[in-house]
mmCIF file of C-alpha atoms in Angstrom:
data_model
loop_
_atom_site.group_PDB
_atom_site.id
_atom_site.type_symbol
_atom_site.label_atom_id
_atom_site.label_comp_id
_atom_site.label_asym_id
_atom_site.label_seq_id
_atom_site.Cartn_x
_atom_site.Cartn_y
_atom_site.Cartn_z
ATOM 1 C CA MET Y 1 29.434 -24.667 79.548
ATOM 2 C CA GLN Y 2 26.552 -23.993 77.239
ATOM 3 C CA GLU Y 3 24.258 -25.958 79.463
ATOM 4 C CA PHE Y 4 25.309 -23.795 82.445
ATOM 5 C CA LEU Y 5 24.540 -20.642 80.508
ATOM 6 C CA LYS Y 6 21.096 -22.014 79.644
ATOM 7 C CA LYS Y 7 20.415 -22.796 83.260
ATOM 8 C CA MET Y 8 21.554 -19.350 84.353
ATOM 9 C CA THR Y 9 19.478 -17.575 81.726
ATOM 10 C CA GLU Y 10 16.440 -19.529 82.739
ATOM 11 C CA TRP Y 11 17.028 -18.641 86.385
ATOM 12 C CA VAL Y 12 17.362 -14.911 85.514
ATOM 13 C CA LEU Y 13 14.227 -15.029 83.423
ATOM 14 C CA GLU Y 14 12.343 -16.624 86.307
ATOM 15 C CA LYS Y 15 13.479 -13.932 88.697
ATOM 16 C CA GLU Y 16 12.398 -11.225 86.209
ATOM 17 C CA GLU Y 17 9.068 -12.880 85.816
ATOM 18 C CA GLU Y 18 8.644 -12.813 89.639
ATOM 19 C CA ALA Y 19 9.644 -9.198 89.736
ATOM 20 C CA ALA Y 20 7.135 -8.386 86.921
ATOM 21 C CA ARG Y 21 4.257 -10.109 88.870
ATOM 22 C CA LYS Y 22 5.192 -7.959 91.853
ATOM 23 C CA CYS Y 23 5.338 -4.831 89.641
ATOM 24 C CA LYS Y 24 9.008 -4.384 90.490
ATOM 25 C CA ILE Y 25 10.513 -4.374 87.084
ATOM 26 C CA ASN Y 26 11.983 -1.537 85.174
ATOM 27 C CA MET Y 27 10.238 -1.371 81.780
ATOM 28 C CA ASP Y 28 13.160 0.521 80.192
ATOM 29 C CA ASP Y 29 15.659 -2.328 81.179
ATOM 30 C CA LEU Y 30 13.198 -4.923 79.942
ATOM 31 C CA GLN Y 31 12.782 -3.180 76.617
ATOM 32 C CA ARG Y 32 16.619 -2.943 76.277
ATOM 33 C CA GLN Y 33 16.917 -6.657 76.888
ATOM 34 C CA ILE Y 34 14.193 -7.302 74.249
ATOM 35 C CA ASP Y 35 15.915 -5.047 71.847
ATOM 36 C CA PHE Y 36 19.266 -6.721 72.440
ATOM 37 C CA VAL Y 37 17.976 -10.301 72.052
ATOM 38 C CA THR Y 38 15.928 -9.326 68.923
ATOM 39 C CA LYS Y 39 19.146 -7.791 67.312
ATOM 40 C CA LYS Y 40 21.189 -10.864 68.313
ATOM 41 C CA ARG Y 41 18.599 -13.177 66.829
ATOM 42 C CA ASP Y 42 18.440 -11.134 63.565
ATOM 43 C CA ASP Y 43 22.241 -11.091 63.327
ATOM 44 C CA LEU Y 44 22.469 -14.852 63.832
ATOM 45 C CA LYS Y 45 19.664 -15.445 61.365
ATOM 46 C CA LYS Y 46 21.544 -13.320 58.809
ATOM 47 C CA GLU Y 47 24.812 -15.190 59.486
ATOM 48 C CA CYS Y 48 23.103 -18.499 59.079
ATOM 49 C CA GLU Y 49 21.463 -17.556 55.871
ATOM 50 C CA GLU Y 50 24.811 -16.395 54.445
ATOM 51 C CA ASN Y 51 26.496 -19.619 55.480
ATOM 52 C CA LEU Y 52 23.703 -21.680 53.866
ATOM 53 C CA LYS Y 53 24.101 -19.711 50.636
ATOM 54 C CA GLU Y 54 27.781 -20.479 50.666
ATOM 55 C CA LEU Y 55 27.116 -24.105 51.328
ATOM 56 C CA ASP Y 56 24.593 -24.174 48.550
ATOM 57 C CA HIS Y 57 27.167 -22.635 46.159
ATOM 58 C CA ILE Y 58 29.842 -25.276 47.179
ATOM 59 C CA LEU Y 59 27.323 -28.135 46.653
ATOM 60 C CA GLU Y 60 26.379 -26.721 43.306
ATOM 61 C CA ARG Y 61 30.038 -26.690 42.203
ATOM 62 C CA LEU Y 62 30.664 -30.133 43.474
ATOM 63 C CA GLU Y 63 27.590 -31.429 41.581
ATOM 64 C CA LYS Y 64 29.037 -29.903 38.379
ATOM 65 C CA ILE Y 65 32.432 -31.446 39.112
ATOM 66 C CA LYS Y 66 30.765 -34.854 39.654
ATOM 67 C CA ALA Y 67 28.769 -34.479 36.406
ATOM 68 C CA ALA Y 68 31.948 -33.622 34.471
ATOM 69 C CA GLU Y 69 33.878 -36.517 35.885
ATOM 70 C CA SER Y 70 30.977 -38.963 35.109
ATOM 71 C CA ILE Y 71 31.343 -37.969 31.474
ATOM 72 C CA CYS Y 72 35.040 -39.112 31.651
ATOM 73 C CA LYS Y 73 33.880 -42.680 32.660
ATOM 74 C CA ARG Y 74 31.847 -43.163 29.504
#
């Protein structure tokens, strides 16, 4: 499904490029699309950063647990 969406998006972008070359594109619509994609990218970036922080926290705790357990083996 994801591959289908990629191909459809590429097709739409090609059609918009053709329209732009023919000066038949609405600049307001284009700006709305740019704004939407920019916001979506920023939202995903923020979500990824939050997830990475959580994973770093988990890894840190696991390393502490590992260190504490290794003391028991001595």
